[in-house]
Amino acid sequence: MACLSPSQLQKFQEDGFLVLEGFLSADECVAMQQRIGELVADMDVPLHCRIEFSTQEEEQLRSQEISWSLQRNPSIKLATLCMPTTLSSDMSHTLPRYRPWPKVWASRCPWWCRACTSSRVGAAAVSPHQDSTFLYTEPLGRVLGIWIALEDATLENGCLWFIPGSHTGGVSRRMVRAFAGLKLNTRFLGSEPVWDDSLFVPTPVQRGALILIHGEVVHKSEQNLSDRSRHAYTFHLMESLGTMWSPENWLQPTAELPFPPLYT
């Protein structure tokens, strides 16, 4: 059973991200894209919920009611159904086979939530951000992003960019819940620094690659200026043992939509 090598673990710990090329086969990527397309086609999503997630503060505040609707709407199944049943028989063991968290963290009880993302032709840039701004835990360092390229991610169509080592400085701002009477709103605590563009390193990858993303590493993607889409499948893991998921986070587990355990 393959595991991350000591050098890979060290690079992840130093840089805050790690690329694993060839994580999925081309056929597995196609199967996932087809299944995602089926799920999207079958969705009955209210018009007011049809928005894209944004890391920009003004966009977040403008769409705060919609985020709540997406989380509460039980008809939206992308969070749990994107992995198709047509993948290879050992697919369910793929993540444990490569998991870095038992050596990065002490225990083996992460929770996870999934999402599907895309950078369509002409899609806007995603501004520099830290995932823990939106998925805050105490202590920090318990959130791990998994980003899988279902199509080639290039400089032209919106690959990820990282500031290596930026995961060691904490979180500069947080998006938190704020109620006005019974109405749910969100607001930001702190402010986003002006990141030096020269510090960002582009990370183009081929279809099937997986990128591990530390919750505090600063990353972004540029506008898709090509004539090709850049679909990706992403989710986040949280080490649950000894960790408090902030009750102020915009995303909260419920009895109907809990955070399912990946393994125990």
Short mmCIF file of C-alpha atoms in Angstrom, two decimals, residues 9-214:
data_model
loop_
_atom_site.label_atom_id
_atom_site.label_comp_id
_atom_site.label_asym_id
_atom_site.label_seq_id
_atom_site.Cartn_x
_atom_site.Cartn_y
_atom_site.Cartn_z
CA LEU A 9 5.52 14.95 3.93
CA GLN A 10 8.37 17.35 4.57
CA LYS A 11 7.55 19.36 1.46
CA PHE A 12 3.88 19.59 2.50
CA GLN A 13 4.86 20.74 5.97
CA GLU A 14 7.26 23.34 4.57
CA ASP A 15 5.17 24.68 1.68
CA GLY A 16 1.60 24.14 2.91
CA PHE A 17 0.61 22.31 -0.27
CA LEU A 18 1.65 19.20 -2.18
CA VAL A 19 0.98 17.99 -5.73
CA LEU A 20 0.31 14.29 -6.35
CA GLU A 21 0.27 13.73 -10.11
CA GLY A 22 -1.64 10.73 -11.49
CA PHE A 23 -3.89 10.34 -8.47
CA LEU A 24 -6.87 9.46 -10.69
CA SER A 25 -6.87 7.95 -14.15
CA ALA A 26 -8.34 9.73 -17.16
CA ASP A 27 -11.26 7.28 -17.16
CA GLU A 28 -11.99 8.00 -13.50
CA CYS A 29 -11.97 11.74 -14.19
CA VAL A 30 -14.39 11.29 -17.09
CA ALA A 31 -16.67 9.14 -14.91
CA MET A 32 -16.72 11.80 -12.20
CA GLN A 33 -17.48 14.55 -14.70
CA GLN A 34 -20.34 12.55 -16.15
CA ARG A 35 -21.79 11.82 -12.73
CA ILE A 36 -21.49 15.46 -11.67
CA GLY A 37 -23.24 16.50 -14.87
CA GLU A 38 -26.08 14.08 -14.13
CA LEU A 39 -26.48 15.42 -10.60
CA VAL A 40 -26.51 19.02 -11.76
CA ALA A 41 -29.05 18.24 -14.50
CA ASP A 42 -31.35 16.55 -11.99
CA MET A 43 -31.16 19.33 -9.41
CA ASP A 44 -34.14 21.51 -8.67
CA VAL A 45 -32.25 24.53 -7.40
CA PRO A 46 -34.21 27.74 -6.76
CA LEU A 47 -33.13 30.64 -8.93
CA HIS A 48 -32.02 32.69 -5.93
CA CYS A 49 -29.58 29.89 -5.00
CA ARG A 50 -27.83 29.79 -8.36
CA ILE A 51 -24.63 31.67 -7.57
CA GLU A 52 -20.94 30.95 -7.43
CA PHE A 53 -18.86 30.99 -4.27
CA SER A 54 -16.59 34.02 -3.99
CA THR A 55 -13.71 34.89 -1.70
CA GLN A 56 -14.35 38.60 -2.24
CA GLU A 57 -15.86 40.25 0.82
CA GLU A 58 -18.44 42.30 -1.07
CA GLU A 59 -19.59 39.23 -2.99
CA GLN A 60 -19.81 37.17 0.19
CA LEU A 61 -21.91 39.76 1.97
CA ARG A 62 -24.18 40.19 -1.02
CA SER A 63 -24.88 36.45 -1.20
CA GLN A 64 -25.06 35.60 2.50
CA GLU A 65 -28.72 34.52 2.43
CA ILE A 66 -28.01 32.27 -0.53
CA SER A 67 -25.18 30.43 1.23
CA TRP A 68 -27.56 29.59 4.07
CA SER A 69 -30.15 28.35 1.59
CA LEU A 70 -27.61 26.10 -0.11
CA GLN A 71 -26.59 24.56 3.17
CA ARG A 72 -30.13 23.99 4.38
CA ASN A 73 -31.72 22.81 1.13
CA PRO A 74 -31.94 18.99 1.32
CA SER A 75 -32.45 18.70 -2.44
CA ILE A 76 -28.86 19.75 -3.07
CA LYS A 77 -26.91 16.48 -3.02
CA LEU A 78 -23.54 17.43 -4.47
CA ALA A 79 -22.10 17.38 -0.98
CA THR A 80 -22.46 13.61 -0.75
CA LEU A 81 -23.10 12.14 -4.20
CA CYS A 82 -20.39 13.37 -6.52
CA MET A 83 -18.22 10.26 -6.29
CA PRO A 84 -19.61 7.95 -9.00
CA THR A 85 -20.14 4.25 -8.51
CA THR A 86 -18.37 3.48 -11.78
CA LEU A 87 -14.90 4.14 -10.40
CA SER A 88 -12.43 1.32 -9.94
CA SER A 89 -13.03 -1.11 -7.10
CA ASP A 90 -10.14 0.21 -5.01
CA MET A 91 -11.27 3.83 -5.33
CA SER A 92 -12.66 3.85 -1.81
CA HIS A 93 -9.14 3.21 -0.55
CA THR A 94 -7.46 5.84 -2.68
CA LEU A 95 -7.52 8.61 -0.10
CA PRO A 96 -6.42 6.43 2.84
CA ARG A 97 -3.62 5.11 0.66
CA TYR A 98 -2.17 8.59 0.27
CA ARG A 99 -3.42 10.21 3.45
CA PRO A 100 -0.80 12.46 5.07
CA TRP A 101 -2.84 13.37 8.12
CA PRO A 102 -1.90 10.48 10.45
CA LYS A 103 1.68 11.78 10.27
CA VAL A 104 0.79 15.45 10.13
CA TRP A 105 -1.74 15.13 12.94
CA ALA A 106 -1.87 12.74 15.86
CA SER A 107 -5.23 11.01 15.45
CA ARG A 108 -7.36 9.50 12.69
CA CYS A 109 -10.87 10.91 13.00
CA PRO A 110 -11.35 13.57 10.29
CA TRP A 111 -14.71 14.82 9.11
CA TRP A 112 -15.25 15.91 5.56
CA CYS A 113 -17.49 17.97 3.35
CA ARG A 114 -17.45 17.95 -0.45
CA ALA A 115 -18.01 20.41 -3.23
CA CYS A 116 -17.64 20.53 -7.00
CA THR A 117 -15.94 23.49 -8.63
CA SER A 118 -15.30 24.61 -12.15
CA SER A 119 -13.48 27.34 -13.98
CA ARG A 120 -15.54 27.73 -17.10
CA VAL A 121 -14.38 29.67 -20.12
CA GLY A 122 -14.26 33.32 -19.05
CA ALA A 123 -14.66 32.52 -15.35
CA ALA A 124 -13.47 35.25 -13.01
CA ALA A 125 -10.37 34.99 -10.86
CA VAL A 126 -10.53 33.70 -7.29
CA SER A 127 -8.77 36.23 -5.09
CA PRO A 128 -6.00 35.27 -2.64
CA HIS A 129 -7.44 33.63 0.46
CA GLN A 130 -6.99 31.06 3.20
CA ASP A 131 -9.55 28.27 3.50
CA SER A 132 -9.55 28.62 7.30
CA THR A 133 -11.03 32.09 6.86
CA PHE A 134 -14.27 30.26 6.08
CA LEU A 135 -13.61 26.92 7.85
CA TYR A 136 -12.17 27.99 11.19
CA THR A 137 -11.14 25.55 13.91
CA GLU A 138 -9.55 25.72 17.32
CA PRO A 139 -6.73 24.89 17.33
CA LEU A 140 -5.79 25.94 13.82
CA GLY A 141 -4.09 23.53 11.47
CA ARG A 142 -6.88 20.93 11.50
CA VAL A 143 -8.37 21.59 8.03
CA LEU A 144 -6.97 19.97 4.91
CA GLY A 145 -8.19 20.74 1.40
CA ILE A 146 -8.25 18.09 -1.34
CA TRP A 147 -8.32 19.54 -4.87
CA ILE A 148 -8.53 17.09 -7.79
CA ALA A 149 -8.11 18.26 -11.38
CA LEU A 150 -10.73 16.60 -13.59
CA GLU A 151 -9.24 18.46 -16.56
CA ASP A 152 -5.78 19.86 -17.19
CA ALA A 153 -5.22 23.00 -15.10
CA THR A 154 -2.93 25.39 -16.97
CA LEU A 155 -1.70 28.95 -16.68
CA GLU A 156 -4.26 29.94 -19.31
CA ASN A 157 -7.38 28.30 -17.88
CA GLY A 158 -7.03 29.06 -14.19
CA CYS A 159 -4.60 26.77 -12.34
CA LEU A 160 -3.97 27.31 -8.65
CA TRP A 161 -1.25 29.64 -7.34
CA PHE A 162 0.27 29.38 -3.85
CA ILE A 163 2.54 31.36 -1.55
CA PRO A 164 4.80 28.57 -0.22
CA GLY A 165 5.20 28.67 3.56
CA SER A 166 2.33 31.10 4.10
CA HIS A 167 0.47 28.58 6.29
CA THR A 168 2.66 29.36 9.30
CA GLY A 169 1.40 32.87 10.04
CA GLY A 170 -2.14 32.18 11.26
CA VAL A 171 -5.39 33.49 9.78
CA SER A 172 -5.71 37.16 8.88
CA ARG A 173 -9.51 37.33 8.74
CA ARG A 174 -12.59 35.22 9.43
CA MET A 175 -16.07 35.08 7.97
CA VAL A 176 -18.53 34.56 10.82
CA ARG A 177 -22.27 34.29 11.36
CA ALA A 178 -24.10 37.40 12.44
CA PHE A 179 -27.82 37.37 13.16
CA ALA A 180 -30.13 40.35 12.76
CA GLY A 181 -33.16 39.15 14.66
CA LEU A 182 -34.02 35.79 13.11
CA LYS A 183 -32.27 36.59 9.85
CA LEU A 184 -28.86 34.99 9.27
CA ASN A 185 -26.12 37.22 7.96
CA THR A 186 -22.36 36.99 7.79
CA ARG A 187 -19.58 39.45 8.38
CA PHE A 188 -15.81 39.50 8.31
CA LEU A 189 -13.51 39.87 11.29
CA GLY A 190 -10.08 41.26 10.53
CA SER A 191 -8.83 42.27 7.11
CA GLU A 192 -7.09 40.60 4.23
CA PRO A 193 -3.44 41.67 3.76
CA VAL A 194 -2.26 42.91 0.42
CA TRP A 195 -0.29 39.91 -0.74
CA ASP A 196 2.83 40.46 -2.84
CA ASP A 197 2.06 38.99 -6.27
CA SER A 198 5.71 38.05 -6.74
CA LEU A 199 5.42 35.52 -3.90
CA PHE A 200 2.81 33.38 -5.69
CA VAL A 201 3.98 30.23 -7.45
CA PRO A 202 1.80 28.81 -10.26
CA THR A 203 0.88 25.14 -9.95
CA PRO A 204 -0.29 23.79 -13.32
CA VAL A 205 -1.23 20.11 -13.19
CA GLN A 206 -2.52 17.46 -15.54
CA ARG A 207 -5.93 15.82 -15.38
CA GLY A 208 -6.09 13.40 -12.45
CA ALA A 209 -3.64 15.24 -10.22
CA LEU A 210 -4.48 15.86 -6.57
CA ILE A 211 -3.30 18.89 -4.62
CA LEU A 212 -3.21 18.78 -0.81
CA ILE A 213 -3.93 22.25 0.60
CA HIS A 214 -3.22 23.29 4.18
#
